[in-house]
Coordinates of C-alpha atoms in Angstrom, one line a residue:
Chain A
X1 CA -62.4 9.4 -50.7
X2 CA -64.4 11.4 -48.1
X3 CA -62.6 14.5 -47.0
X4 CA -62.1 13.6 -43.4
X5 CA -59.2 15.6 -41.9
X6 CA -56.8 14.2 -39.4
X7 CA -58.1 16.5 -36.7
X8 CA -61.7 15.4 -37.3
X9 CA -60.9 11.8 -37.2
X10 CA -59.0 12.4 -33.9
X11 CA -62.0 14.2 -32.4
X12 CA -64.2 11.3 -33.4
X13 CA -62.0 8.6 -32.1
X14 CA -60.3 10.1 -29.1
X15 CA -62.8 8.9 -26.6
X16 CA -63.6 5.4 -27.9
X17 CA -62.1 3.0 -30.3
X18 CA -61.8 -0.7 -30.3
X19 CA -58.0 -0.3 -29.8
X20 CA -58.1 1.8 -26.7
X21 CA -57.0 0.3 -23.5
X22 CA -57.4 2.2 -20.2
X23 CA -55.1 1.1 -17.4
X24 CA -55.1 2.1 -13.8
X25 CA -57.1 5.0 -12.6
X26 CA -58.8 3.0 -9.9
X27 CA -57.4 4.7 -6.9
X28 CA -57.0 8.3 -5.9
X29 CA -53.3 8.1 -6.4
X30 CA -53.1 6.6 -9.8
X31 CA -54.3 8.3 -13.0
X32 CA -55.6 6.5 -16.0
X33 CA -53.2 5.9 -18.8
X34 CA -54.8 5.5 -22.2
X35 CA -53.0 3.1 -24.5
X36 CA -54.1 2.5 -28.1
X37 CA -52.9 -0.6 -29.8
X38 CA -53.7 0.0 -33.5
X39 CA -51.2 -0.6 -36.2
X40 CA -49.5 2.7 -36.9
X41 CA -49.1 3.8 -33.4
X42 CA -45.5 3.8 -32.6
X43 CA -45.7 4.4 -28.9
X44 CA -49.1 2.7 -28.4
X45 CA -50.3 5.9 -26.6
X46 CA -53.7 7.3 -27.2
X47 CA -53.0 10.8 -28.3
X48 CA -53.3 12.8 -31.5
X49 CA -49.6 12.8 -32.2
X50 CA -49.2 9.1 -32.0
X51 CA -52.6 8.0 -33.3
X52 CA -52.4 5.4 -36.1
X53 CA -56.0 6.1 -37.1
X54 CA -56.1 9.9 -37.2
X55 CA -52.8 10.7 -38.8
X56 CA -52.5 10.4 -42.6
X57 CA -48.8 9.8 -42.1
X58 CA -47.8 7.2 -39.6
X59 CA -44.8 5.2 -38.8
X60 CA -44.7 1.8 -37.1
X61 CA -42.1 -0.8 -36.4
X62 CA -43.4 -4.2 -35.7
X63 CA -42.1 -7.7 -35.2
X64 CA -42.8 -10.2 -37.9
X65 CA -43.6 -13.9 -37.4
X66 CA -40.1 -15.1 -38.1
X67 CA -38.6 -13.0 -35.4
X68 CA -37.6 -10.1 -37.7
X69 CA -38.8 -6.5 -37.8
X70 CA -40.6 -4.5 -40.4
X71 CA -41.2 -0.8 -40.8
X72 CA -44.6 0.3 -42.1
X73 CA -45.7 3.7 -43.1
X74 CA -49.0 5.0 -44.5
X75 CA -49.2 6.0 -48.1
X76 CA -51.2 9.2 -48.8
X77 CA -52.3 8.0 -52.2
X78 CA -54.0 4.9 -51.0
X79 CA -55.8 6.3 -48.0
X80 CA -59.1 4.5 -48.9
X81 CA -57.4 1.3 -49.8
X82 CA -56.5 -0.5 -46.6
X83 CA -54.8 -3.5 -48.3
X84 CA -52.5 -1.2 -50.2
X85 CA -52.2 1.7 -47.9
X86 CA -49.4 0.5 -45.7
X87 CA -46.1 0.0 -47.5
X88 CA -43.8 -2.2 -45.4
X89 CA -40.0 -2.1 -45.4
X90 CA -38.4 -5.2 -44.0
X91 CA -35.7 -4.5 -41.4
X92 CA -33.4 -7.6 -41.6
X93 CA -29.9 -6.2 -41.5
X94 CA -27.6 -5.4 -38.7
X95 CA -28.7 -3.1 -36.0
X96 CA -26.7 -0.1 -37.2
X97 CA -27.8 -0.4 -40.8
X98 CA -31.4 -0.7 -39.8
X99 CA -31.0 2.3 -37.6
X100 CA -29.9 4.2 -40.8
X101 CA -32.9 2.8 -42.7
X102 CA -35.4 4.0 -40.1
X103 CA -33.8 7.4 -39.8
X104 CA -33.8 7.9 -43.6
X105 CA -37.4 6.7 -44.0
X106 CA -38.8 8.7 -41.1
X107 CA -36.8 11.8 -40.6
X108 CA -34.4 12.5 -43.5
X109 CA -37.3 12.6 -46.0
X110 CA -39.3 14.7 -43.6
X111 CA -42.0 12.1 -43.4
X112 CA -42.6 12.2 -39.7
X113 CA -39.4 13.6 -38.2
X114 CA -41.1 14.0 -34.8
X115 CA -41.4 10.2 -34.5
X116 CA -37.8 9.4 -35.2
X117 CA -36.7 8.8 -31.6
X118 CA -39.8 6.8 -30.9
X119 CA -39.4 4.6 -34.0
X120 CA -35.8 3.9 -33.1
X121 CA -36.7 3.1 -29.5
X122 CA -39.4 0.7 -30.6
X123 CA -37.0 -1.0 -32.9
X124 CA -34.5 -1.4 -30.1
X125 CA -37.2 -3.1 -28.0
X126 CA -38.2 -5.4 -30.9
X127 CA -34.6 -6.2 -31.6
X128 CA -34.0 -7.2 -28.0
X129 CA -37.2 -9.3 -28.0
X130 CA -36.2 -11.0 -31.3
X131 CA -32.8 -11.9 -29.9
X132 CA -34.4 -13.6 -26.9
X133 CA -36.9 -15.4 -29.2
X134 CA -34.1 -16.7 -31.4
X135 CA -32.2 -17.9 -28.4
X136 CA -29.2 -15.6 -29.0
X137 CA -29.8 -14.0 -25.6
X138 CA -31.4 -15.4 -22.5
X139 CA -34.1 -13.5 -20.9
X140 CA -33.4 -12.3 -17.4
X141 CA -35.5 -14.1 -14.8
X142 CA -37.7 -11.8 -12.8
X143 CA -36.2 -11.3 -9.3
X144 CA -38.4 -11.9 -6.4
X145 CA -38.7 -8.8 -4.3
X146 CA -37.8 -8.5 -0.7
X147 CA -40.5 -8.4 1.9
X148 CA -43.2 -10.2 -0.2
X149 CA -44.9 -12.9 1.9
X150 CA -45.5 -15.6 -0.7
Chain B
X1 CA -68.3 19.9 -52.1
X2 CA -65.9 19.8 -55.1
X3 CA -65.9 17.1 -57.7
X4 CA -66.7 13.8 -56.2
X5 CA -64.1 11.1 -56.3
X6 CA -64.5 7.8 -58.0
X7 CA -64.9 4.5 -56.2
X8 CA -63.7 1.3 -57.7
X9 CA -66.2 -1.4 -58.3
X10 CA -65.0 -5.0 -57.8
X11 CA -66.1 -8.1 -59.5
X12 CA -67.0 -11.2 -57.5
X13 CA -63.4 -12.6 -57.9
X14 CA -61.9 -9.5 -56.4
X15 CA -60.6 -7.8 -59.5
X16 CA -61.4 -4.2 -60.3
X17 CA -64.2 -4.2 -62.8
X18 CA -65.4 -0.6 -63.1
X19 CA -65.9 2.7 -61.3
X20 CA -68.7 4.6 -59.7
X21 CA -68.9 8.1 -58.3
X22 CA -69.1 8.5 -54.6
X23 CA -72.6 9.5 -53.6
X24 CA -73.2 12.9 -52.2
X25 CA -74.4 11.5 -48.9
X26 CA -70.9 10.3 -48.1
X27 CA -69.9 13.9 -47.8
X28 CA -72.4 14.7 -45.1
X29 CA -71.1 16.0 -41.8
X30 CA -70.0 13.4 -39.3
X31 CA -72.0 14.0 -36.1
X32 CA -71.5 11.4 -33.5
X33 CA -73.7 13.3 -31.1
X34 CA -76.7 13.1 -33.3
X35 CA -76.1 9.5 -34.2
X36 CA -75.8 8.6 -30.6
X37 CA -78.9 10.4 -29.6
X38 CA -81.0 9.0 -32.4
X39 CA -79.6 5.5 -31.8
X40 CA -80.4 5.4 -28.1
X41 CA -83.9 6.5 -28.7
X42 CA -84.5 4.2 -31.7
X43 CA -83.2 1.3 -29.8
X44 CA -86.1 1.7 -27.4
X45 CA -88.7 1.2 -30.1
X46 CA -88.8 -2.6 -30.1
X47 CA -89.2 -3.0 -26.3
X48 CA -91.8 -5.2 -24.8
X49 CA -93.7 -3.9 -21.8
X50 CA -93.0 -5.3 -18.4
X51 CA -94.7 -4.5 -15.1
X52 CA -95.5 -6.2 -11.8
X53 CA -98.9 -7.5 -11.3
X54 CA -101.4 -4.8 -10.3
X55 CA -102.4 -6.8 -7.3
X56 CA -98.9 -7.6 -6.2
X57 CA -98.6 -7.1 -2.4
X58 CA -102.1 -5.9 -1.9
X59 CA -104.0 -9.2 -1.6
X60 CA -104.0 -9.1 2.2
X61 CA -106.5 -7.8 4.5
X62 CA -104.2 -6.2 7.0
X63 CA -104.8 -3.3 9.2
X64 CA -102.7 -1.4 11.7
X65 CA -102.9 -2.3 15.3
X66 CA -102.6 1.4 16.2
X67 CA -100.6 2.7 19.1
X68 CA -100.1 1.3 22.6
X69 CA -99.0 -2.2 21.7
X70 CA -95.2 -1.6 21.5
X71 CA -95.0 -2.3 17.8
X72 CA -94.6 -0.1 14.8
X73 CA -97.8 1.2 13.3
X74 CA -97.5 -0.5 9.9
X75 CA -100.6 -2.5 8.9
X76 CA -100.4 -6.0 10.1
X77 CA -101.9 -9.3 8.8
X78 CA -104.8 -10.4 11.0
X79 CA -105.8 -13.9 12.1
X80 CA -103.8 -16.5 13.7
X81 CA -102.3 -20.0 13.5
X82 CA -99.6 -19.1 10.9
X83 CA -96.4 -17.2 11.0
X84 CA -97.8 -14.8 8.6
X85 CA -100.2 -13.4 11.1
X86 CA -99.0 -10.2 12.7
X87 CA -96.4 -9.6 10.0
X88 CA -96.3 -6.2 8.4
X89 CA -98.0 -5.8 5.1
X90 CA -98.6 -3.3 2.3
X91 CA -95.6 -1.1 2.7
X92 CA -92.7 -1.1 0.3
X93 CA -90.4 -1.7 3.3
X94 CA -92.4 -4.8 4.3
X95 CA -91.5 -8.3 3.3
X96 CA -94.2 -9.4 0.9
X97 CA -95.5 -5.9 0.5
X98 CA -96.1 -4.1 -2.7
X99 CA -93.1 -2.2 -4.2
X100 CA -92.7 1.6 -4.2
X101 CA -94.3 3.0 -7.3
X102 CA -95.2 -0.3 -9.0
X103 CA -94.1 -0.5 -12.6
X104 CA -97.0 0.0 -15.1
X105 CA -97.5 -1.2 -18.6
X106 CA -98.5 2.2 -19.7
X107 CA -95.0 3.6 -19.4
X108 CA -93.9 5.4 -22.5
X109 CA -91.8 2.6 -24.0
X110 CA -91.2 4.0 -27.5
X111 CA -89.5 7.3 -28.2
X112 CA -90.5 9.7 -30.9
X113 CA -87.7 11.2 -32.8
X114 CA -88.0 14.1 -35.3
X115 CA -87.8 12.8 -38.9
X116 CA -85.1 15.3 -39.8
X117 CA -83.0 14.1 -36.9
X118 CA -83.4 10.5 -38.0
X119 CA -82.4 11.4 -41.5
X120 CA -79.4 13.4 -40.4
X121 CA -78.2 10.5 -38.3
X122 CA -78.5 8.1 -41.2
X123 CA -76.7 10.5 -43.5
X124 CA -73.9 10.9 -41.0
X125 CA -73.6 7.2 -40.4
X126 CA -73.4 6.6 -44.1
X127 CA -70.7 9.2 -44.4
X128 CA -68.8 7.5 -41.7
X129 CA -68.9 4.1 -43.5
X130 CA -66.7 5.7 -46.1
X131 CA -63.9 6.7 -43.8
X132 CA -61.5 3.7 -43.3
X133 CA -60.1 5.1 -40.0
X134 CA -63.6 5.1 -38.4
X135 CA -64.4 1.7 -39.7
X136 CA -61.2 0.3 -38.2
X137 CA -61.8 2.3 -35.0
X138 CA -65.1 0.6 -34.6
X139 CA -63.3 -2.7 -34.6
X140 CA -63.9 -4.2 -38.1
X141 CA -61.0 -6.1 -39.6
X142 CA -60.6 -4.3 -42.9
X143 CA -56.9 -4.5 -43.4
X144 CA -57.2 -6.8 -46.4
X145 CA -60.1 -4.9 -48.1
X146 CA -59.0 -3.3 -51.4
X147 CA -61.0 -0.1 -51.0
X148 CA -63.4 1.6 -48.7
X149 CA -66.3 2.0 -49.5
X150 CA -66.4 -1.5 -50.9
X151 CA -68.6 -1.8 -53.9
X152 CA -69.2 -5.1 -55.7
X153 CA -70.7 -5.8 -59.1
X154 CA -74.5 -6.2 -59.3
X155 CA -73.9 -9.9 -59.8
X156 CA -73.6 -10.2 -56.1
X157 CA -77.3 -9.6 -55.8
X158 CA -78.0 -12.9 -57.6
X159 CA -75.8 -15.1 -55.4
X160 CA -77.8 -18.2 -54.4
X161 CA -75.5 -20.3 -52.3
X162 CA -73.8 -19.5 -49.0
X163 CA -70.7 -21.3 -50.0
X164 CA -70.4 -19.0 -53.0
X165 CA -71.1 -16.1 -50.8
X166 CA -68.2 -17.1 -48.5
X167 CA -65.9 -17.3 -51.5
X168 CA -66.9 -13.8 -52.7
X169 CA -66.2 -12.3 -49.3
X170 CA -62.8 -14.1 -49.2
X171 CA -61.9 -12.8 -52.7
X172 CA -62.7 -9.3 -51.6
X173 CA -60.9 -9.4 -48.3
X174 CA -64.0 -9.2 -46.1
X175 CA -63.8 -12.7 -44.6
X176 CA -61.5 -11.5 -41.8
X177 CA -64.4 -9.5 -40.4
X178 CA -66.8 -12.5 -40.7
X179 CA -64.3 -14.7 -39.0
X180 CA -63.9 -12.2 -36.2
X181 CA -67.6 -12.4 -35.6
X182 CA -67.6 -16.2 -35.8
X183 CA -64.8 -16.4 -33.2
X184 CA -66.6 -14.1 -30.9
X185 CA -69.6 -16.2 -30.1
X186 CA -69.8 -16.5 -26.4
X187 CA -72.5 -17.4 -23.9
X188 CA -73.9 -14.1 -22.6
X189 CA -73.0 -13.2 -19.1
X190 CA -76.0 -12.4 -16.9
X191 CA -79.6 -13.5 -16.8
X192 CA -80.1 -12.9 -20.5
X193 CA -78.9 -16.4 -21.2
X194 CA -82.0 -17.8 -19.6
X195 CA -84.2 -15.4 -21.4
X196 CA -83.7 -16.5 -24.9
X197 CA -80.6 -14.4 -25.5
X198 CA -78.1 -17.1 -24.9
X199 CA -75.3 -16.1 -27.2
X200 CA -73.6 -12.8 -28.0
X201 CA -71.8 -12.2 -31.3
X202 CA -69.8 -9.3 -32.8
X203 CA -71.2 -7.6 -35.8
X204 CA -69.6 -8.3 -39.2
X205 CA -70.1 -6.6 -42.5
X206 CA -73.4 -5.1 -43.6
X207 CA -74.3 -5.9 -47.1
X208 CA -76.5 -3.3 -48.8
X209 CA -78.2 -4.2 -52.1
X210 CA -81.0 -2.8 -54.1
X211 CA -82.6 -5.9 -55.6
X212 CA -82.9 -9.1 -53.7
X213 CA -82.3 -11.9 -56.2
X214 CA -81.0 -14.4 -53.6
X215 CA -78.5 -12.2 -51.7
X216 CA -80.5 -12.3 -48.5
X217 CA -80.6 -16.1 -48.4
X218 CA -77.1 -16.6 -49.5
X219 CA -75.4 -14.3 -47.0
X220 CA -77.7 -14.4 -44.0
X221 CA -76.3 -17.5 -42.4
X222 CA -72.8 -16.2 -42.2
X223 CA -72.1 -15.2 -38.7
X224 CA -72.2 -11.4 -38.1
X225 CA -73.3 -10.6 -41.6
X226 CA -76.4 -8.5 -41.9
X227 CA -78.3 -7.4 -45.0
X228 CA -80.2 -4.3 -45.8
X229 CA -82.1 -3.0 -48.8
X230 CA -80.9 0.5 -49.8
X231 CA -84.4 1.8 -49.6
X232 CA -84.7 1.0 -46.0
X233 CA -81.4 1.8 -44.4
X234 CA -81.5 1.3 -40.6
X235 CA -79.4 3.4 -38.2
X236 CA -79.3 0.5 -35.8
X237 CA -77.4 -1.4 -38.4
X238 CA -75.3 1.5 -39.8
X239 CA -74.1 2.6 -36.4
X240 CA -74.4 -0.3 -34.0
X241 CA -74.2 0.7 -30.4
X242 CA -74.4 4.3 -31.4
X243 CA -70.8 4.1 -32.9
X244 CA -70.4 5.3 -36.5
X245 CA -68.4 3.3 -39.0
X246 CA -69.9 0.0 -39.8
X247 CA -68.1 -2.0 -42.5
X248 CA -70.5 -1.9 -45.4
X249 CA -70.4 -3.8 -48.6
X250 CA -72.4 -2.2 -51.4
X251 CA -73.7 -3.5 -54.6
X252 CA -73.1 -1.1 -57.5
X253 CA -76.8 -0.3 -58.0
X254 CA -77.3 0.2 -54.3
X255 CA -74.5 2.8 -54.2
X256 CA -75.9 4.5 -57.3
X257 CA -79.4 4.5 -55.8
X258 CA -78.1 6.6 -52.9
X259 CA -77.8 9.5 -55.3
X260 CA -81.5 9.2 -56.1
X261 CA -82.6 8.7 -52.5
X262 CA -80.6 11.5 -51.2
X263 CA -80.8 14.0 -54.1
X264 CA -82.8 16.9 -55.2
X265 CA -86.1 15.1 -55.3
X266 CA -85.2 12.9 -52.4
X267 CA -84.1 13.4 -48.8
X268 CA -82.1 16.4 -48.0
X269 CA -78.4 15.9 -47.3
X270 CA -77.4 17.9 -44.2
X271 CA -75.5 21.0 -45.0
X272 CA -71.9 21.3 -43.7
X273 CA -71.9 24.2 -41.2
X274 CA -68.4 25.3 -41.9
X275 CA -66.2 25.1 -44.9
X276 CA -62.5 25.8 -44.9
X277 CA -61.6 29.0 -46.6

């Protein structure tokens, strides 16, 4: 494995990666927000703290194909082995039990305690999305605003 | 650098079949600035000259009417009987006149780059191919690949058929990148499509071998796949677009050859300017 420290990888990838999405920034009033959609980025924000590429320890909660969720972390032993380097924990139980799983995997074993709140927030969003997809909950139709000449 | 780590070598069916030491080049400093500089200049070396005709806009016998005739003093086409007569000529601002500073064929199209800089860039680009984060950041689909750098048995150099080549890549997890390239074929936007550059394609894996026993012909038709002999590594292939981290698939002898090419008797590996205490 090449000794490429987290900070070095961040310096090399902070300005361009294939995962970076820049939004807004086209007017004087709006600033550009930089998103980054790689696996391993729990908030999808392009910054050192959240980067899924630069950090050797990452946390991510994603939705699986059958409308369930999975928690994936990065293994330090398998850093050069992409197919093995992301152990995945399925999150199929009730909301409260999953919440305990996430907390224990992320914070209680001191893996990435700074990402606990973000991981839980992401799980909440995925959970809500899964419920809509399964038909348990109906999605709220977007309300038409006032004063829009359509 | 300390003891160099071992890299697994995979057989053509995807099972681990041996080990090799990581070549010393892979520990060269990662310098995106040098790679970008050398790449932009190297990219100019296969340009073809273009220029306007030397006579463009000058094939008129026009002369100025001078003052006193209530018209601008630009040279005007003489004669009569056609709408062209009396029109301004010669100036860059005139319709049908010659352009400002006509382009010439003797423009310096090629860029000379110092040999040391070129070698530094190649060493840096090689080191970047061994960092999975950089390969993923460049956009290659390497989630299924068992290890980076990906080294295959020397038997890969004797592949003869493309169908076999495709199976090898599938067994080793590299097919996702080839499929990404295949799906990305689009008609180019802009005038390039009428100038023999009709399609654009993403780049897939770069296969580096040391002995061509059929590899070139087996793999070259797969979309996005490029091949390179280890003796002639090309920065334009190792860092396409000036971005480090191409997904490279090595044959075992090619990886081991790197230690000879970049060794005591070979090319110098750039020194790391700073080492952590």
